[in-house]
């Protein structure tokens, strides 16, 4: 393996890994990596991506065997801003505006940068989303405030427990439990009227929107394996939310 | 009047959701506006007497089309717009009542609500499919006997 091929392989895999980790669709990951490898001048480029790993192979020069490497993707997070930025970098690279070294530096910068919004803004956003949805699902205007509080509490619980535990679905269960218990408690204390709508509002920020949408998109574009596994992930998340709420309701209501 | 309040609250809620998914700042409010449009389309469909599922398909289709169009114009991954766009349709309320029915032992009611939840989720997916199909027109891969160019 020549030095250039090695470098390009690393950079392509890094780009694919970043996109897959932060919630891009499978077809986008594959297309980005194939385009980058082709733009670097390699032929017979093949890429295979599932929800948990990335494979890339291409031909360095005619007569030699093809090169192939893989990267295992363990964590799946959601940060669409990073996906957009990696997309931009790959677009500039295939357009001929960047060298391989520059791409590598940019990708490392994207990996190291913090999330677009500070954590307290994220909690606040969860509260606004929860309050808004509690009204849209038929709650009164004054249920906005308890739903806001419960959603913020659920969001804080989610992030704090994700820090502590390696198990994926336990944090959603705990967050749903805390959020709906807070909703029930607030209604019992006299804030807000419609307990059901307040609970729904507090749960909406936990909905796995990114895996759900990506699952549909993957299945449509023919990435059946990735689509199924993402769909199962979304389903398990929803089930763990449901069991969290069920637990809270059967205890407190 | 109530519709305007609802749309404003939808936009607010979707912007909050956008922050949760860390949508890039420059398209955060565009996503909110698409979400507002989705809610408007859904309510208009219901107002016109169309069933819930069909209104959902229409709303999700328009949202997906708008997001694909804008994503091409702004050169940004389409998920940053389409996820906020379809969020107002997520059947959170139905899913909750399904769960509530099962917890309370009302299995028949739970099944009824569960089927409705499934149908509505399927309707969102159908709308996404239609939107995607419109925007990938002309880039087919040939038919099932012959590979295209």
Short mmCIF file of C-alpha atoms in Angstrom, two decimals:
data_model
loop_
_atom_site.label_atom_id
_atom_site.label_comp_id
_atom_site.label_asym_id
_atom_site.label_seq_id
_atom_site.Cartn_x
_atom_site.Cartn_y
_atom_site.Cartn_z
CA UNK A 1 0.00 0.00 0.00
CA UNK A 2 1.46 3.31 -1.06
CA UNK A 3 1.58 6.29 1.24
CA UNK A 4 -1.06 8.20 -0.70
CA UNK A 5 -3.48 5.29 -0.84
CA UNK A 6 -3.07 4.78 2.89
CA UNK A 7 -3.79 8.43 3.58
CA UNK A 8 -6.83 8.58 1.33
CA UNK A 9 -8.19 5.38 2.86
CA UNK A 10 -7.84 6.83 6.35
CA UNK A 11 -9.45 10.12 5.42
CA UNK A 12 -12.39 8.51 3.62
CA UNK A 13 -13.04 6.11 6.49
CA UNK A 14 -12.82 8.95 8.98
CA UNK A 15 -15.37 10.97 7.05
CA UNK A 16 -17.70 7.97 6.84
CA UNK A 17 -17.28 7.18 10.50
CA UNK A 18 -18.09 10.75 11.54
CA UNK A 19 -21.18 10.90 9.35
CA UNK A 20 -22.50 7.55 10.52
CA UNK A 21 -21.85 8.33 14.18
CA UNK A 22 -23.64 11.66 14.09
CA UNK A 23 -26.75 10.42 12.32
CA UNK A 24 -26.43 10.60 8.53
CA UNK A 25 -28.41 8.31 6.25
CA UNK A 26 -26.59 5.22 4.95
CA UNK A 27 -26.77 6.22 1.31
CA UNK A 28 -25.16 9.57 2.14
CA UNK A 29 -22.27 7.90 3.95
CA UNK A 30 -21.63 5.51 1.07
CA UNK A 31 -21.92 8.20 -1.58
CA UNK A 32 -19.60 10.57 0.25
CA UNK A 33 -16.89 7.96 0.68
CA UNK A 34 -17.13 6.72 -2.91
CA UNK A 35 -16.97 10.23 -4.30
CA UNK A 36 -13.98 11.14 -2.16
CA UNK A 37 -12.05 8.02 -3.16
CA UNK A 38 -12.87 8.57 -6.81
CA UNK A 39 -11.85 12.22 -6.62
CA UNK A 40 -8.49 11.10 -5.21
CA UNK A 41 -7.99 9.10 -8.39
CA UNK A 42 -8.67 5.51 -7.36
CA UNK A 43 -10.76 3.07 -9.32
CA UNK A 44 -13.09 0.21 -8.61
CA UNK A 45 -14.32 1.95 -5.48
CA UNK A 46 -16.74 -0.08 -3.40
CA UNK A 47 -18.27 0.92 -0.12
CA UNK A 48 -20.55 -0.99 2.22
CA UNK A 49 -22.15 0.56 5.28
CA UNK A 50 -24.38 -0.84 7.95
CA UNK A 51 -25.57 0.93 11.07
CA UNK A 52 -22.56 -0.31 13.04
CA UNK A 53 -19.65 -0.35 10.60
CA UNK A 54 -18.11 1.02 7.42
CA UNK A 55 -16.19 -0.95 4.76
CA UNK A 56 -14.26 0.65 1.91
CA UNK A 57 -12.22 -0.96 -0.85
CA UNK A 58 -10.52 0.42 -3.96
CA UNK A 59 -7.81 -0.42 -6.48
CA UNK A 60 -4.53 1.39 -5.97
CA UNK A 61 -3.04 0.59 -9.36
CA UNK A 62 -3.82 -1.91 -12.04
CA UNK A 63 -2.36 -5.37 -11.43
CA UNK A 64 -2.12 -5.03 -7.66
CA UNK A 65 -4.80 -6.46 -5.43
CA UNK A 66 -7.47 -4.14 -4.13
CA UNK A 67 -7.11 -2.48 -0.75
CA UNK A 68 -9.79 -2.89 1.85
CA UNK A 69 -10.30 -1.57 5.35
CA UNK A 70 -13.13 -1.26 7.79
CA UNK A 71 -14.10 0.86 10.78
CA UNK A 72 -16.41 -0.24 13.55
CA UNK A 73 -18.85 2.45 14.71
CA UNK A 74 -19.86 1.85 18.30
CA UNK A 75 -21.58 5.05 19.37
CA UNK A 76 -24.52 6.56 17.60
CA UNK A 77 -25.27 10.14 18.53
CA UNK A 78 -27.33 12.88 16.99
CA UNK A 79 -25.63 16.04 15.78
CA UNK A 80 -26.89 17.02 12.35
CA UNK A 81 -24.63 20.04 12.33
CA UNK A 82 -21.56 17.82 12.12
CA UNK A 83 -23.12 15.78 9.32
CA UNK A 84 -23.69 18.98 7.36
CA UNK A 85 -20.11 20.08 7.93
CA UNK A 86 -18.55 16.77 6.84
CA UNK A 87 -20.81 16.95 3.80
CA UNK A 88 -19.45 20.41 3.03
CA UNK A 89 -15.83 19.23 3.39
CA UNK A 90 -16.39 16.30 1.05
CA UNK A 91 -18.08 18.57 -1.45
CA UNK A 92 -15.09 20.92 -1.44
CA UNK A 93 -12.67 17.98 -1.76
CA UNK A 94 -14.44 16.43 -4.74
CA UNK A 95 -14.64 19.87 -6.32
CA UNK A 96 -10.85 19.97 -6.16
CA UNK A 97 -10.60 22.79 -3.62
CA UNK A 98 -8.84 20.89 -0.82
CA UNK A 99 -5.83 18.60 -0.48
CA UNK A 100 -5.96 15.32 1.41
CA UNK A 101 -4.00 16.82 4.32
CA UNK A 102 -6.43 19.72 4.58
CA UNK A 103 -9.38 17.36 4.58
CA UNK A 104 -7.82 15.36 7.38
CA UNK A 105 -7.26 18.50 9.44
CA UNK A 106 -10.79 19.76 8.83
CA UNK A 107 -12.30 16.40 9.81
CA UNK A 108 -10.35 16.34 13.05
CA UNK A 109 -11.55 19.88 13.77
CA UNK A 110 -15.14 18.82 13.19
CA UNK A 111 -14.68 15.81 15.46
CA UNK A 112 -13.17 17.92 18.25
CA UNK A 113 -15.63 20.81 18.10
CA UNK A 114 -18.37 21.03 20.69
CA UNK A 115 -22.02 20.59 19.96
CA UNK A 116 -23.59 23.52 18.11
CA UNK A 117 -25.72 24.67 21.03
CA UNK A 118 -24.67 24.71 24.71
CA UNK A 119 -26.21 22.03 26.91
CA UNK A 120 -28.48 24.42 28.83
CA UNK A 121 -29.89 25.67 25.52
CA UNK A 122 -30.59 22.06 24.60
CA UNK A 123 -32.52 21.53 27.84
CA UNK A 124 -34.41 24.76 27.18
CA UNK A 125 -35.21 23.59 23.64
CA UNK A 126 -36.54 20.32 25.03
CA UNK A 127 -38.78 22.32 27.36
CA UNK A 128 -40.15 24.49 24.55
CA UNK A 129 -40.78 21.45 22.38
CA UNK A 130 -42.54 19.65 25.23
CA UNK A 131 -44.72 22.63 26.10
CA UNK A 132 -45.66 23.27 22.50
CA UNK A 133 -46.61 19.68 21.82
CA UNK A 134 -48.69 19.40 24.99
CA UNK A 135 -50.80 22.25 23.62
CA UNK A 136 -50.96 20.78 20.11
CA UNK A 137 -52.16 17.43 21.44
CA UNK A 138 -55.12 19.09 23.07
CA UNK A 139 -53.89 20.49 26.36
CA UNK A 140 -54.90 23.94 27.59
CA UNK A 141 -52.72 27.02 27.23
CA UNK A 142 -51.85 26.88 30.94
CA UNK A 143 -50.53 23.34 30.63
CA UNK A 144 -47.60 24.84 28.76
CA UNK A 145 -45.73 25.63 31.96
CA UNK A 146 -45.91 22.23 33.74
CA UNK A 147 -45.16 20.48 30.44
CA UNK A 148 -42.14 22.75 30.00
CA UNK A 149 -40.86 21.91 33.48
CA UNK A 150 -41.43 18.17 33.07
CA UNK A 151 -39.74 18.10 29.66
CA UNK A 152 -36.69 19.97 30.97
CA UNK A 153 -36.47 17.52 33.85
CA UNK A 154 -36.74 14.56 31.45
CA UNK A 155 -34.04 16.01 29.21
CA UNK A 156 -31.67 16.60 32.14
CA UNK A 157 -32.25 13.04 33.39
CA UNK A 158 -31.62 11.63 29.91
CA UNK A 159 -28.27 13.35 29.49
CA UNK A 160 -27.09 12.70 33.06
CA UNK A 161 -27.90 8.99 32.93
CA UNK A 162 -26.36 8.60 29.47
CA UNK A 163 -23.14 9.90 31.00
CA UNK A 164 -23.19 7.20 33.66
CA UNK A 165 -24.45 4.12 31.83
CA UNK A 166 -23.28 2.20 28.81
CA UNK A 167 -26.67 0.57 28.25
CA UNK A 168 -28.50 2.53 25.59
CA UNK A 169 -32.15 2.19 26.38
CA UNK A 170 -32.00 2.49 30.19
CA UNK A 171 -31.50 6.26 29.97
CA UNK A 172 -34.67 6.74 27.91
CA UNK A 173 -36.61 4.59 30.33
CA UNK A 174 -35.40 6.60 33.30
CA UNK A 175 -36.03 9.92 31.55
CA UNK A 176 -39.57 8.90 30.63
CA UNK A 177 -40.18 7.76 34.20
CA UNK A 178 -38.90 11.00 35.72
CA UNK A 179 -40.66 13.19 33.15
CA UNK A 180 -44.08 11.62 33.58
CA UNK A 181 -43.72 11.43 37.37
CA UNK A 182 -42.93 15.14 37.37
CA UNK A 183 -45.98 15.77 35.21
CA UNK A 184 -48.24 13.81 37.58
CA UNK A 185 -46.73 15.55 40.61
CA UNK A 186 -47.25 19.01 39.12
CA UNK A 187 -50.87 18.28 38.31
CA UNK A 188 -51.46 16.89 41.81
CA UNK A 189 -49.99 20.09 43.26
CA UNK A 190 -52.44 22.13 41.20
CA UNK A 191 -50.36 23.31 38.25
CA UNK A 192 -52.12 22.45 35.01
CA UNK A 193 -55.28 20.47 34.32
CA UNK A 194 -54.78 17.82 31.64
CA UNK A 195 -52.39 15.26 33.05
CA UNK A 196 -52.34 13.15 29.87
CA UNK A 197 -51.34 16.01 27.62
CA UNK A 198 -48.68 17.19 30.04
CA UNK A 199 -47.14 13.71 30.12
CA UNK A 200 -47.19 13.46 26.32
CA UNK A 201 -45.52 16.85 26.07
CA UNK A 202 -42.80 15.88 28.49
CA UNK A 203 -42.11 12.72 26.46
CA UNK A 204 -41.98 14.27 23.00
CA UNK A 205 -38.33 15.40 23.30
CA UNK A 206 -37.35 11.73 23.80
CA UNK A 207 -38.89 10.62 20.50
CA UNK A 208 -36.18 9.02 18.31
CA UNK A 209 -36.76 11.30 15.33
CA UNK A 210 -33.38 10.85 13.64
CA UNK A 211 -33.28 7.00 13.60
CA UNK A 212 -36.94 6.84 12.54
CA UNK A 213 -36.55 9.11 9.54
CA UNK A 214 -33.25 7.54 8.57
CA UNK A 215 -34.75 4.05 8.77
CA UNK A 216 -37.44 4.99 6.27
CA UNK A 217 -34.92 6.63 3.97
CA UNK A 218 -32.50 3.68 4.16
CA UNK A 219 -35.18 1.14 3.37
CA UNK A 220 -36.27 3.20 0.39
CA UNK A 221 -32.83 3.58 -1.10
CA UNK A 222 -32.25 -0.18 -0.89
CA UNK A 223 -30.00 -0.34 2.18
CA UNK A 224 -32.22 -2.99 3.68
CA UNK A 225 -29.83 -4.19 6.36
CA UNK A 226 -29.09 -0.72 7.69
CA UNK A 227 -32.75 0.29 7.42
CA UNK A 228 -33.96 -2.67 9.43
CA UNK A 229 -31.39 -2.23 12.17
CA UNK A 230 -32.14 1.47 12.50
CA UNK A 231 -35.85 0.76 12.58
CA UNK A 232 -35.34 -1.75 15.37
CA UNK A 233 -33.28 0.81 17.27
CA UNK A 234 -36.07 3.36 16.98
CA UNK A 235 -38.65 0.77 17.99
CA UNK A 236 -36.68 -0.29 21.07
CA UNK A 237 -36.27 3.34 22.09
CA UNK A 238 -40.00 3.91 21.78
CA UNK A 239 -40.74 0.75 23.76
CA UNK A 240 -38.40 1.77 26.55
CA UNK A 241 -40.07 5.19 26.71
CA UNK A 242 -43.45 3.48 26.87
CA UNK A 243 -42.34 1.19 29.69
CA UNK A 244 -40.95 4.15 31.62
CA UNK A 245 -44.28 5.93 31.42
CA UNK A 246 -46.22 2.77 32.19
CA UNK A 247 -44.15 2.26 35.30
CA UNK A 248 -44.75 5.82 36.47
CA UNK A 249 -48.48 5.71 35.74
CA UNK A 250 -49.07 2.40 37.46
CA UNK A 251 -47.23 3.60 40.55
CA UNK A 252 -48.54 7.15 40.91
CA UNK A 253 -51.90 7.32 39.18
CA UNK B 1 -57.37 32.61 15.66
CA UNK B 2 -56.81 29.29 17.34
CA UNK B 3 -55.10 28.02 14.19
CA UNK B 4 -52.65 30.93 14.28
CA UNK B 5 -51.79 30.21 17.92
CA UNK B 6 -51.30 26.56 17.06
CA UNK B 7 -49.03 27.34 14.12
CA UNK B 8 -46.94 29.75 16.17
CA UNK B 9 -46.59 27.18 18.96
CA UNK B 10 -45.69 24.51 16.39
CA UNK B 11 -42.93 26.69 14.97
CA UNK B 12 -41.62 27.32 18.49
CA UNK B 13 -41.76 23.64 19.39
CA UNK B 14 -40.03 22.60 16.16
CA UNK B 15 -37.27 25.12 16.72
CA UNK B 16 -36.83 23.57 20.16
CA UNK B 17 -36.64 20.15 18.55
CA UNK B 18 -34.12 21.47 16.03
CA UNK B 19 -31.91 22.51 18.93
CA UNK B 20 -32.21 18.97 20.36
CA UNK B 21 -31.05 17.45 17.06
CA UNK B 22 -28.42 20.20 16.74
CA UNK B 23 -29.60 21.41 13.36
CA UNK B 24 -27.18 24.00 11.90
CA UNK B 25 -28.04 27.54 12.94
CA UNK B 26 -28.61 28.86 9.43
CA UNK B 27 -31.48 26.43 8.75
CA UNK B 28 -32.96 26.23 12.27
CA UNK B 29 -35.82 28.63 11.59
CA UNK B 30 -36.38 27.35 8.07
CA UNK B 31 -37.04 23.94 9.63
CA UNK B 32 -39.42 25.60 12.09
CA UNK B 33 -41.29 27.24 9.24
CA UNK B 34 -41.62 23.92 7.40
CA UNK B 35 -42.98 22.39 10.61
CA UNK B 36 -45.51 25.21 10.86
CA UNK B 37 -46.55 24.58 7.27
CA UNK B 38 -46.96 20.85 8.01
CA UNK B 39 -49.32 21.57 10.88
CA UNK B 40 -51.26 24.02 8.71
CA UNK B 41 -51.57 21.44 5.92
CA UNK B 42 -52.71 18.77 8.38
CA UNK B 43 -55.37 21.03 9.89
CA UNK B 44 -56.58 22.16 6.47
CA UNK B 45 -56.93 18.55 5.39
CA UNK B 46 -58.92 17.70 8.52
CA UNK B 47 -61.04 20.83 8.01
CA UNK B 48 -61.87 19.76 4.46
CA UNK B 49 -63.22 16.48 5.79
CA UNK B 50 -60.39 14.21 4.67
CA UNK B 51 -59.53 11.38 7.04
CA UNK B 52 -56.66 11.69 9.46
CA UNK B 53 -54.41 9.27 7.58
CA UNK B 54 -54.86 10.92 4.20
CA UNK B 55 -54.29 14.40 5.64
CA UNK B 56 -51.11 13.08 7.21
CA UNK B 57 -49.92 11.73 3.86
CA UNK B 58 -50.60 15.08 2.18
CA UNK B 59 -48.90 17.09 4.91
CA UNK B 60 -45.89 14.79 5.02
CA UNK B 61 -45.61 14.82 1.22
CA UNK B 62 -45.61 18.61 1.03
CA UNK B 63 -43.12 18.84 3.89
CA UNK B 64 -40.79 16.33 2.23
CA UNK B 65 -41.02 18.11 -1.13
CA UNK B 66 -40.27 21.51 0.38
CA UNK B 67 -37.32 20.10 2.33
CA UNK B 68 -35.85 18.37 -0.73
CA UNK B 69 -36.21 21.53 -2.78
CA UNK B 70 -34.64 23.79 -0.14
CA UNK B 71 -31.90 21.27 0.66
CA UNK B 72 -30.76 21.38 -2.95
CA UNK B 73 -30.85 25.17 -3.00
CA UNK B 74 -29.00 25.58 0.29
CA UNK B 75 -26.61 22.65 -0.30
CA UNK B 76 -27.30 21.00 3.03
CA UNK B 77 -28.22 17.39 3.95
CA UNK B 78 -31.94 16.98 3.54
CA UNK B 79 -32.41 15.41 7.00
CA UNK B 80 -31.71 18.77 8.65
CA UNK B 81 -34.95 20.02 7.08
CA UNK B 82 -37.12 16.95 6.66
CA UNK B 83 -36.89 15.75 10.28
CA UNK B 84 -38.21 19.08 11.66
CA UNK B 85 -40.71 19.10 8.81
CA UNK B 86 -42.42 15.84 9.70
CA UNK B 87 -42.17 16.07 13.50
CA UNK B 88 -45.59 17.74 13.98
CA UNK B 89 -47.17 14.61 12.49
CA UNK B 90 -45.61 12.13 14.93
CA UNK B 91 -48.55 10.32 16.59
CA UNK B 92 -47.27 10.86 20.13
CA UNK B 93 -50.73 11.29 21.57
CA UNK B 94 -52.07 8.08 19.99
CA UNK B 95 -49.01 6.12 21.09
CA UNK B 96 -49.50 7.38 24.64
CA UNK B 97 -53.15 6.40 24.76
CA UNK B 98 -52.29 2.98 23.33
CA UNK B 99 -49.90 2.47 26.18
CA UNK B 100 -52.40 3.85 28.70
CA UNK B 101 -55.09 1.44 27.49
CA UNK B 102 -52.79 -1.55 27.78
CA UNK B 103 -51.69 -0.52 31.26
CA UNK B 104 -55.30 -0.18 32.37
CA UNK B 105 -56.19 -3.57 30.90
CA UNK B 106 -58.41 -2.26 28.10
CA UNK B 107 -56.85 -4.45 25.42
CA UNK B 108 -59.48 -3.79 22.78
CA UNK B 109 -59.12 -0.03 23.06
CA UNK B 110 -55.36 -0.45 23.08
CA UNK B 111 -55.44 -2.42 19.86
CA UNK B 112 -57.66 0.19 18.25
CA UNK B 113 -55.36 3.03 19.20
CA UNK B 114 -52.33 0.94 18.30
CA UNK B 115 -53.60 0.27 14.79
CA UNK B 116 -54.28 3.99 14.37
CA UNK B 117 -50.76 4.80 15.56
CA UNK B 118 -49.29 2.34 13.06
CA UNK B 119 -51.41 3.74 10.23
CA UNK B 120 -50.38 7.27 11.00
CA UNK B 121 -46.71 6.33 11.17
CA UNK B 122 -47.11 4.51 7.86
CA UNK B 123 -48.76 7.60 6.41
CA UNK B 124 -45.77 9.74 7.36
CA UNK B 125 -43.47 7.22 5.66
CA UNK B 126 -45.70 7.17 2.58
CA UNK B 127 -45.53 10.94 2.31
CA UNK B 128 -41.74 10.82 2.60
CA UNK B 129 -41.61 8.17 -0.15
CA UNK B 130 -43.75 10.27 -2.47
CA UNK B 131 -41.65 13.36 -1.87
CA UNK B 132 -38.46 11.45 -2.47
CA UNK B 133 -39.88 9.86 -5.62
CA UNK B 134 -40.77 13.24 -7.09
CA UNK B 135 -37.32 14.61 -6.43
CA UNK B 136 -35.39 11.64 -7.79
CA UNK B 137 -37.28 11.69 -11.08
CA UNK B 138 -35.04 10.89 -14.01
CA UNK B 139 -32.23 9.15 -12.14
CA UNK B 140 -33.62 5.62 -12.33
CA UNK B 141 -31.46 2.53 -12.56
CA UNK B 142 -33.17 0.82 -15.47
CA UNK B 143 -36.02 -1.64 -15.24
CA UNK B 144 -35.87 -5.13 -13.75
CA UNK B 145 -34.57 -6.74 -16.93
CA UNK B 146 -32.02 -4.24 -18.17
CA UNK B 147 -29.58 -2.06 -16.26
CA UNK B 148 -29.91 1.62 -17.00
CA UNK B 149 -27.10 3.93 -18.01
#
